[in-house]
Tab-separated table of C-alpha atoms in Angstrom:
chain	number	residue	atom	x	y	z
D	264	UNK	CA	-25.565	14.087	-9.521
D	265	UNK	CA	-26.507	14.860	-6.013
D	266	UNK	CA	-24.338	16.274	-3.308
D	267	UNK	CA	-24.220	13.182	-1.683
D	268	UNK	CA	-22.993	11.113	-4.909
D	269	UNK	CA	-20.444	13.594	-5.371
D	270	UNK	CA	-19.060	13.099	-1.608
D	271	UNK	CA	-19.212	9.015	-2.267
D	272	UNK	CA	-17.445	9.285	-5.290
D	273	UNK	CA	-14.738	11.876	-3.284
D	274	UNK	CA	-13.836	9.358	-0.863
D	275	UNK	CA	-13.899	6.554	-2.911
D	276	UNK	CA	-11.179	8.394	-5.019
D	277	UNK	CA	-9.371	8.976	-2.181
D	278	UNK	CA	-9.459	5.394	-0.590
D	279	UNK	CA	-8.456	4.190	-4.570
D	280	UNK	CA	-5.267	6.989	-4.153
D	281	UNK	CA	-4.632	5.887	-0.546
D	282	UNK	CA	-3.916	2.145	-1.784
D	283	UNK	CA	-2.147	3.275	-4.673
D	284	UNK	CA	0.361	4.987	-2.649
D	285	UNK	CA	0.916	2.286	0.087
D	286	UNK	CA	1.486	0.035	-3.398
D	287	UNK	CA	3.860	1.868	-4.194
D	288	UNK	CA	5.483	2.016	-1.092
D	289	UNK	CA	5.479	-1.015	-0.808
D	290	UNK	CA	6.830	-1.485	-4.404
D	291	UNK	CA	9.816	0.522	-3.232
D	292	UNK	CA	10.356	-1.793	0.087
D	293	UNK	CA	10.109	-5.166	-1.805
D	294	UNK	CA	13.749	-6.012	-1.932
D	295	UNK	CA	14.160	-4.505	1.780
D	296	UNK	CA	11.578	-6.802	3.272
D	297	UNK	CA	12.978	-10.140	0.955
D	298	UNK	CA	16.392	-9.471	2.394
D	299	UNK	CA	15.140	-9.248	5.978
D	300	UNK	CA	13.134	-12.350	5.677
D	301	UNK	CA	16.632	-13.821	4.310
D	302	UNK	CA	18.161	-12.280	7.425
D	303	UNK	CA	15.912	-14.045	9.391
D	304	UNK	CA	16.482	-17.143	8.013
D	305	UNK	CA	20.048	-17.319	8.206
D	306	UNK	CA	19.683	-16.021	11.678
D	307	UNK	CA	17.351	-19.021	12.531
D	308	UNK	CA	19.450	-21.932	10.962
């Protein structure tokens, strides 16, 4: 492999661990943003 495979690869990696984190995150803030959109709702009607 070349230098500049190895540096493609390296950010590729770190765009795939990037998206796996905000994922998660945004695993963790799933019920948070369903009860706000509820919130909103019954604040609308």
């Amino acid at each position: 492999m070349k230098k500049e495979d190895l540096i493609v690869v390296a950010q590729l990696l770190a765009a795939m661990k990037d998206i796996v984190e905000r994922l998660a995150v945004a695993e963790r803030n799933k019920d948070a943003v369903c009860y706000d959109r509820r919130a909103k709702k019954k604040y609308r009607y």
